[in-house]
C-alpha atoms as an extended CHARMM CRD file, in Angstrom:
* protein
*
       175  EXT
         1         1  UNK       CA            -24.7660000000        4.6940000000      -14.5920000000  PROA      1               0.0000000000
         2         2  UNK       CA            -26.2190000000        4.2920000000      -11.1910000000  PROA      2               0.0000000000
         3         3  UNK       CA            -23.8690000000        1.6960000000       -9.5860000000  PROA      3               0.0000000000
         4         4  UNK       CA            -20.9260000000        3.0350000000      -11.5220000000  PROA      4               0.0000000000
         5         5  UNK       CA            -19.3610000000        4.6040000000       -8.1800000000  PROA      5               0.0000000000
         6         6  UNK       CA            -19.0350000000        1.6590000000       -6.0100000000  PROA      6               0.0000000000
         7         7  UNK       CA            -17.7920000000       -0.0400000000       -8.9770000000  PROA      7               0.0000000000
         8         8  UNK       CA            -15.1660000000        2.6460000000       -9.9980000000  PROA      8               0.0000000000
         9         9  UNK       CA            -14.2880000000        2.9590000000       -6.7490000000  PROA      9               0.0000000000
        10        10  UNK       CA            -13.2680000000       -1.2290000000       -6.6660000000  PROA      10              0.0000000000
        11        11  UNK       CA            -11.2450000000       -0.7940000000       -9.6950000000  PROA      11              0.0000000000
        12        12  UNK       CA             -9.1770000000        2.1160000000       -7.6400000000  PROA      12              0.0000000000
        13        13  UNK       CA             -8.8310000000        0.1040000000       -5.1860000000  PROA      13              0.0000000000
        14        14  UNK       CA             -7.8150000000       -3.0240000000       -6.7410000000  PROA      14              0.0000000000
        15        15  UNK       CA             -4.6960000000       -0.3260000000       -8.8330000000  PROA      15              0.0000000000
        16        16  UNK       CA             -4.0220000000        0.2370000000       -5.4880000000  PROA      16              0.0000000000
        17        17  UNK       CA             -3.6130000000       -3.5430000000       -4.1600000000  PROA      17              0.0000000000
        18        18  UNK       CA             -1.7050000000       -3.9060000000       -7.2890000000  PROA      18              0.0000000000
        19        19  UNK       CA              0.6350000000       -0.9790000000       -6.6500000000  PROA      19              0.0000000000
        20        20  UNK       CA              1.0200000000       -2.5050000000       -2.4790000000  PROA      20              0.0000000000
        21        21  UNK       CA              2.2870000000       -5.5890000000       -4.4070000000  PROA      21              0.0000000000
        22        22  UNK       CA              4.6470000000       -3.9770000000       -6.9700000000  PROA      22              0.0000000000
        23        23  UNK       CA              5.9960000000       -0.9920000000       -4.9600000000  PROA      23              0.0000000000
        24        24  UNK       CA              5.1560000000       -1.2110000000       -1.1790000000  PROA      24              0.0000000000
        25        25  UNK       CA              6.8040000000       -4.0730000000        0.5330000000  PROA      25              0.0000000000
        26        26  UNK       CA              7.1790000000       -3.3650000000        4.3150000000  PROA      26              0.0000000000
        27        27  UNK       CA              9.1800000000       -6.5290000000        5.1860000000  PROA      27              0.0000000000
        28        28  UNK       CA              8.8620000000      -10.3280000000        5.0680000000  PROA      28              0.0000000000
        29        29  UNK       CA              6.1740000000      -10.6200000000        8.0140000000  PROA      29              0.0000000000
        30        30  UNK       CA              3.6010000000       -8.8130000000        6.4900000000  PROA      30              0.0000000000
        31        31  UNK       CA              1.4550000000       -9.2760000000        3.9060000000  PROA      31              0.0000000000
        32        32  UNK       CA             -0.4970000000       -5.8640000000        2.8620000000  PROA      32              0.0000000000
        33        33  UNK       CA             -4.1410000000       -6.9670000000        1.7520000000  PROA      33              0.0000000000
        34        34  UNK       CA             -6.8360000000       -4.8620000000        1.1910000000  PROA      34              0.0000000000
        35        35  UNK       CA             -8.6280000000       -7.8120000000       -1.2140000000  PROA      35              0.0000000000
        36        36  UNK       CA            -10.7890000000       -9.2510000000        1.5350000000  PROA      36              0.0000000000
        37        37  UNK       CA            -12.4380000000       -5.7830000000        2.4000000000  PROA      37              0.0000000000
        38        38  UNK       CA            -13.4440000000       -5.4520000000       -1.0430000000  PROA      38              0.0000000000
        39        39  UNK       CA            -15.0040000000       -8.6480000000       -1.5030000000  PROA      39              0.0000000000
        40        40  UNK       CA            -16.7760000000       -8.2550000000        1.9680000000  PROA      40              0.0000000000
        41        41  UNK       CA            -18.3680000000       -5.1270000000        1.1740000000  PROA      41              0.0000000000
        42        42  UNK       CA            -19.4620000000       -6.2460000000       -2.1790000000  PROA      42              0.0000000000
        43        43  UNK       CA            -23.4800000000       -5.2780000000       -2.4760000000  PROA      43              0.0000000000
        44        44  UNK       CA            -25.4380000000       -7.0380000000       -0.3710000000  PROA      44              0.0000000000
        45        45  UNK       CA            -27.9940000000       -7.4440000000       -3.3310000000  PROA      45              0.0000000000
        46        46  UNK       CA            -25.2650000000       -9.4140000000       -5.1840000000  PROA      46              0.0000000000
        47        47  UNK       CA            -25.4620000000      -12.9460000000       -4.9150000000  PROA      47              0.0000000000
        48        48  UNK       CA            -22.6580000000      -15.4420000000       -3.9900000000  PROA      48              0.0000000000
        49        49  UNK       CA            -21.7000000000      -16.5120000000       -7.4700000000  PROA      49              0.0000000000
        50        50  UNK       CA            -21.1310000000      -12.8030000000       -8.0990000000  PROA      50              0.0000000000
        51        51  UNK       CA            -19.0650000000      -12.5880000000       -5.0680000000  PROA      51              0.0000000000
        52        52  UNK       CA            -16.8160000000      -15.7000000000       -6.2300000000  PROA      52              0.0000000000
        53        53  UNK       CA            -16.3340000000      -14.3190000000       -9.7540000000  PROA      53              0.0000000000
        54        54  UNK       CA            -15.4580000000      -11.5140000000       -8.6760000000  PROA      54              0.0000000000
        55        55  UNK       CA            -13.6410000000      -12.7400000000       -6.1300000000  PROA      55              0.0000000000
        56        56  UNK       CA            -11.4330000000      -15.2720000000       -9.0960000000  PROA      56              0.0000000000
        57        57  UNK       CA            -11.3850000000      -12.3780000000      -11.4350000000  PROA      57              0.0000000000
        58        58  UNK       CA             -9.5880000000      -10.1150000000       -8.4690000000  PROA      58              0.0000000000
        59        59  UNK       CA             -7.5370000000      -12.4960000000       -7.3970000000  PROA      59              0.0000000000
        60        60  UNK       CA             -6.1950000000      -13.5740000000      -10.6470000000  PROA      60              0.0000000000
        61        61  UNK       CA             -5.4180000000       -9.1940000000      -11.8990000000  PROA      61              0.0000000000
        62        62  UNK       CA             -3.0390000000       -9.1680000000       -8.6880000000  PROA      62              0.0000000000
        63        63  UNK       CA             -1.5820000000      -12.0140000000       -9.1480000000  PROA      63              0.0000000000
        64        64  UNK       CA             -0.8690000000      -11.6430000000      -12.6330000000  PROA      64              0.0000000000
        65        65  UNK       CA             -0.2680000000       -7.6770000000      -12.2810000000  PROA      65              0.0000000000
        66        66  UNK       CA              1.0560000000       -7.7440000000       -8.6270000000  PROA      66              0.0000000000
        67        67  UNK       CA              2.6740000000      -10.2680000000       -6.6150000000  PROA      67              0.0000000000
        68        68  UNK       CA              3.2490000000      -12.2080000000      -10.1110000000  PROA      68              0.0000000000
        69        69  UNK       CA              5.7180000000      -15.1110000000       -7.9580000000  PROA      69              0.0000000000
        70        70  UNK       CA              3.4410000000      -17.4460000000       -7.1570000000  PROA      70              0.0000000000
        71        71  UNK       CA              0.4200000000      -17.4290000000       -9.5690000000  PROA      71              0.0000000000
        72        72  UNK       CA             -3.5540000000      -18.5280000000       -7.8520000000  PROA      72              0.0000000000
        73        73  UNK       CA             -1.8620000000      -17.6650000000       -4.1760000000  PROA      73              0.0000000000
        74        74  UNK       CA             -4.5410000000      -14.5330000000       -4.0770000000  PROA      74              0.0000000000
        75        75  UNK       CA             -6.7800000000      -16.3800000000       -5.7190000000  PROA      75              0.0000000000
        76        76  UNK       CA             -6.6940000000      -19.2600000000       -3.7060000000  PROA      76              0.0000000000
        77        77  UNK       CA             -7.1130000000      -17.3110000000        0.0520000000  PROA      77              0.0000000000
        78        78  UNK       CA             -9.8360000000      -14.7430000000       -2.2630000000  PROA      78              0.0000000000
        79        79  UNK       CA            -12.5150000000      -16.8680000000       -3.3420000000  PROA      79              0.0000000000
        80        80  UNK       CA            -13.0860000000      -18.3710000000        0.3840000000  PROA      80              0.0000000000
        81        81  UNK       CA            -13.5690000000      -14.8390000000        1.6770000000  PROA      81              0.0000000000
        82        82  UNK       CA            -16.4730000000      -14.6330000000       -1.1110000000  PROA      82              0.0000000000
        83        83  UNK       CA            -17.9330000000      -17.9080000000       -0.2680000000  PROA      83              0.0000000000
        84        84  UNK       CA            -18.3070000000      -16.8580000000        3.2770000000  PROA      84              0.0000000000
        85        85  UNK       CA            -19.2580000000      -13.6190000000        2.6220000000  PROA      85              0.0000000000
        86        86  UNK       CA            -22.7860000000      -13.4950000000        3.3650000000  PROA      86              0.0000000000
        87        87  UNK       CA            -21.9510000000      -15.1750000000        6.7050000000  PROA      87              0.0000000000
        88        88  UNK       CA            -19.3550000000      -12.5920000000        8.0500000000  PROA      88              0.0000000000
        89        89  UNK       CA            -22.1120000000      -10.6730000000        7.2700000000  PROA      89              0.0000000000
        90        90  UNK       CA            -25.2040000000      -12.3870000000        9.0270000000  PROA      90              0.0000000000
        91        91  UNK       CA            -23.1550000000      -13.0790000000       11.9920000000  PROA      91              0.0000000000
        92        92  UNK       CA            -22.0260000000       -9.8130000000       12.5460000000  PROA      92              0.0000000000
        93        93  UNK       CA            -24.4300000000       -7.3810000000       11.3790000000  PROA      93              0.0000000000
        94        94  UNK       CA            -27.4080000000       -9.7810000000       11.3960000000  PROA      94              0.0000000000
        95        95  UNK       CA            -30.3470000000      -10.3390000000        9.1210000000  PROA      95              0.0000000000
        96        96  UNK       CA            -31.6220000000       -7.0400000000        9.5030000000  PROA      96              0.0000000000
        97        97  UNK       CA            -29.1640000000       -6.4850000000        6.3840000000  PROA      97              0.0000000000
        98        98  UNK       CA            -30.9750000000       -8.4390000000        3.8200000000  PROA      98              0.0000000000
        99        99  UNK       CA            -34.4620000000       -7.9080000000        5.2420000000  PROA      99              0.0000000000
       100       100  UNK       CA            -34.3000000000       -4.3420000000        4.7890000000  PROA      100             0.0000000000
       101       101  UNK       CA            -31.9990000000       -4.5870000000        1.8330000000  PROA      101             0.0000000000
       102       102  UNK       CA            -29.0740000000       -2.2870000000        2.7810000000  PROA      102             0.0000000000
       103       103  UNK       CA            -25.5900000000       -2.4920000000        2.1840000000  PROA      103             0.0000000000
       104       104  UNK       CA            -22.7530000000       -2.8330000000        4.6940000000  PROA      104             0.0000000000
       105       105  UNK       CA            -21.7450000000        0.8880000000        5.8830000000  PROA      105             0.0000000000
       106       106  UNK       CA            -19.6690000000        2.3180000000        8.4200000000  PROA      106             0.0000000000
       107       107  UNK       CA            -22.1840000000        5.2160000000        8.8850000000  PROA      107             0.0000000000
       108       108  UNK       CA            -25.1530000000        2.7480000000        9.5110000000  PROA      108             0.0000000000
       109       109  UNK       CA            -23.2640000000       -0.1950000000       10.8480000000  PROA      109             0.0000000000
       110       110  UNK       CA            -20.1790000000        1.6690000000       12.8040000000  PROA      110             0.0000000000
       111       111  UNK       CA            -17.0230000000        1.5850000000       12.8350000000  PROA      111             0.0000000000
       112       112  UNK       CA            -16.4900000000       -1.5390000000       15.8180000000  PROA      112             0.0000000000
       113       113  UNK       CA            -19.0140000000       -4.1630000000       13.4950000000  PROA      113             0.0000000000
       114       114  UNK       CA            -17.0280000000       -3.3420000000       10.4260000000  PROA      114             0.0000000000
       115       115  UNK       CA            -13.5580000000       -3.8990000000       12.4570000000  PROA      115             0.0000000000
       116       116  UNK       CA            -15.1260000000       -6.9490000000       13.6460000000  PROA      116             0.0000000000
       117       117  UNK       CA            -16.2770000000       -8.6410000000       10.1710000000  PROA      117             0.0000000000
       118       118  UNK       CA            -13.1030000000       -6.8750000000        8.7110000000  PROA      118             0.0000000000
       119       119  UNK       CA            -10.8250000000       -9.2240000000       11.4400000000  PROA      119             0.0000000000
       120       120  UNK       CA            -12.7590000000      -12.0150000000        9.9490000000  PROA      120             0.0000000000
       121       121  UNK       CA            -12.3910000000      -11.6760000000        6.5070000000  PROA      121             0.0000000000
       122       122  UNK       CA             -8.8990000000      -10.3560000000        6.8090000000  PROA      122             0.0000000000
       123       123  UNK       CA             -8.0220000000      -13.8980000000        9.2020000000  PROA      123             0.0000000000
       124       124  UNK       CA             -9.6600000000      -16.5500000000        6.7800000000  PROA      124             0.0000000000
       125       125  UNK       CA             -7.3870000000      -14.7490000000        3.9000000000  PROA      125             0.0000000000
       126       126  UNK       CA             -4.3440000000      -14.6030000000        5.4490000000  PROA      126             0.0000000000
       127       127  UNK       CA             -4.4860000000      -17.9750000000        7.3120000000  PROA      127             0.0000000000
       128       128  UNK       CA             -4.8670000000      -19.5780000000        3.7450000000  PROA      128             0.0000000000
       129       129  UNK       CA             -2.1120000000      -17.1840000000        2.1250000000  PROA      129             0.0000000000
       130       130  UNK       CA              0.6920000000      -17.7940000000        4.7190000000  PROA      130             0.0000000000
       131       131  UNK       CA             -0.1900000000      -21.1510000000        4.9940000000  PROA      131             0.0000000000
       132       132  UNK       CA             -0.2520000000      -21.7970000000        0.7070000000  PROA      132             0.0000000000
       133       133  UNK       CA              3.1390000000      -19.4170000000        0.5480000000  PROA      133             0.0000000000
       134       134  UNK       CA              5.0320000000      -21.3460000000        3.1200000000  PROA      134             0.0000000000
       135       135  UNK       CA              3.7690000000      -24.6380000000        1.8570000000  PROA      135             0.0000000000
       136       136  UNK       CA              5.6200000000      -25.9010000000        4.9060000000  PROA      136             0.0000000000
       137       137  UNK       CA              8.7310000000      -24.6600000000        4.4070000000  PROA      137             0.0000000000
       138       138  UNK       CA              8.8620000000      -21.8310000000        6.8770000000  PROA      138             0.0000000000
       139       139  UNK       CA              8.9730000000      -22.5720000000       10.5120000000  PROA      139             0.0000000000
       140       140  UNK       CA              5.7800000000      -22.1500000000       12.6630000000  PROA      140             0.0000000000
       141       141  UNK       CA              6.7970000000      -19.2080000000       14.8310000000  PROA      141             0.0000000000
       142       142  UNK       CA              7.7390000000      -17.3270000000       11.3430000000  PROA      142             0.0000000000
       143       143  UNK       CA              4.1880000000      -17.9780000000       10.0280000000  PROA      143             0.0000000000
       144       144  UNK       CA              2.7230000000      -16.7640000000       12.8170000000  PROA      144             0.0000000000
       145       145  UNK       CA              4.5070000000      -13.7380000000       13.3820000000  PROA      145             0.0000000000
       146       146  UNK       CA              3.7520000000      -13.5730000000        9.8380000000  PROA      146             0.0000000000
       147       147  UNK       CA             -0.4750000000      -13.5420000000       10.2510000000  PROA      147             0.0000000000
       148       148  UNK       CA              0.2110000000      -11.6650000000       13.4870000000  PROA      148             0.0000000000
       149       149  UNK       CA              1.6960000000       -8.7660000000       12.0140000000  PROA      149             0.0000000000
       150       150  UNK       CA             -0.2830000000       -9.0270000000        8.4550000000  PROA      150             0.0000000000
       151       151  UNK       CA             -3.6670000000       -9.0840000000       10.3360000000  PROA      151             0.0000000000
       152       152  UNK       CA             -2.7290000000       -5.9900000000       12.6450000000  PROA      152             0.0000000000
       153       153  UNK       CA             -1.6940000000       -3.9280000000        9.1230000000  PROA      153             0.0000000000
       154       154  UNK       CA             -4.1510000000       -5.5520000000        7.2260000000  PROA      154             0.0000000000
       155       155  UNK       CA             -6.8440000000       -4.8270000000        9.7340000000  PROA      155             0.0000000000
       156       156  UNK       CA             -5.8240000000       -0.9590000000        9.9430000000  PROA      156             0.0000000000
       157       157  UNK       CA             -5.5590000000       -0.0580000000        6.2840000000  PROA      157             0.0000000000
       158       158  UNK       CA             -9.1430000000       -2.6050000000        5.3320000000  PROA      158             0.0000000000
       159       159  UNK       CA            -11.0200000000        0.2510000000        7.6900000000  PROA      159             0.0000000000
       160       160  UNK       CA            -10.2450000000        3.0360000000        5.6900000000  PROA      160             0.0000000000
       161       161  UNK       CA            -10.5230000000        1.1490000000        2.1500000000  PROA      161             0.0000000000
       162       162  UNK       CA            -13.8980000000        0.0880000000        4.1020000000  PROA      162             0.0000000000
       163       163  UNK       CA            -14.5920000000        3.9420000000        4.6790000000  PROA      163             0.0000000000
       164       164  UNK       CA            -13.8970000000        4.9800000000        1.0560000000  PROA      164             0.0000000000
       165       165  UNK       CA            -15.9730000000        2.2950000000       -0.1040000000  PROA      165             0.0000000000
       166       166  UNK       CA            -18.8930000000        2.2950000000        1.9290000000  PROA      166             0.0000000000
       167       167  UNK       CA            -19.5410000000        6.1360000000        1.7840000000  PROA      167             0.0000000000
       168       168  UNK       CA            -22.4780000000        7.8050000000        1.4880000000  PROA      168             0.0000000000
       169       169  UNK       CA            -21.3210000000        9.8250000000       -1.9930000000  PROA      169             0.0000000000
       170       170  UNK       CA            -20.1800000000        6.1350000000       -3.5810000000  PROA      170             0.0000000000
       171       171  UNK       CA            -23.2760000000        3.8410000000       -2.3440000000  PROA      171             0.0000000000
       172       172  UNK       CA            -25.6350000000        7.2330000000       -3.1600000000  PROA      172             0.0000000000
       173       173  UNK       CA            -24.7190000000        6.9680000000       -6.5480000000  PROA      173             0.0000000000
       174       174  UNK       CA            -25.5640000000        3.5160000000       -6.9800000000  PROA      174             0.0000000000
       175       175  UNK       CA            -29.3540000000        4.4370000000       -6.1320000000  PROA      175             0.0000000000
């Protein structure tokens, strides 16, 4: 029962996600994701096969409860975000992370690194989601203004989902 509040807390978020997909459309340039935060900010004592399971099993309960259109599109942009995962998080926090065996928090890390490996994660989704949606049928200047526009919203909403889940109540509950 010790880990049950980060993990409770995922499965709120990921009803949420779902409910952004179903019910909260703001227009056709942007995409509303908060799926890449909550891969990121998966335990750092979880390995990457975790992450990329996780990251499948996600990605597939959107896009068979969410978006629903084009089925493996989440999916698809997800499972990179797991794979580099552990990079985001070396390169922007450094090793200090897994040396002393900590999780990702806003409290320890602040609010600027976790914008900055939040841009990240949120920019290798998106690229590969606009990119596999349009399948080169949208013009270029439409795609970007797509990723422009997704990224800024995407960005904004990931830091509080990052908030919620890094917080000292959910992550003390896992000890």
């Amino acid at each position: 029962m010790r880990k049950t509040g980060y993990f409770i807390s995922f499965a709120i978020m990921l009803v949420l996600q779902i409910c952004i997909c179903n019910f909260f459309r703001l227009s056709q340039y942007v995409v509303l994701s908060i799926l890449p935060v909550m891969i990121l900010l998966i335990p750092t004592g979880k390995d990457t096969i975790f992450a990329l399971v996780t990251a499948f099993l996600t990605g597939m309960a959107v896009d068979l409860l969410g978006d629903g259109m084009m089925l493996g599109l989440n999916i698809l942009a997800l499972v990179p975000v797991a794979f580099t995962r552990k990079a985001i998080i070396r390169l922007v926090f450094g090793e200090e992370i897994y040396a002393r065996k900590e999780d990702v928090s806003v409290q320890k890390q602040g609010l600027w690194k976790i914008a900055v490996a939040v841009f990240m994660a949120q920019a290798l989704f998106l690229v590969i989601y606009i990119w596999a949606d349009g399948a080169g049928t949208r013009p270029m200047w439409f795609s970007l203004a797509r990723f422009g526009a997704s990224l800024i919203a995407g960005v904004l909403i990931s830091l509080f989902v990052a908030d919620v889940l890094t917080s000292d109540n959910i992550r003390d509950s896992r000890r």
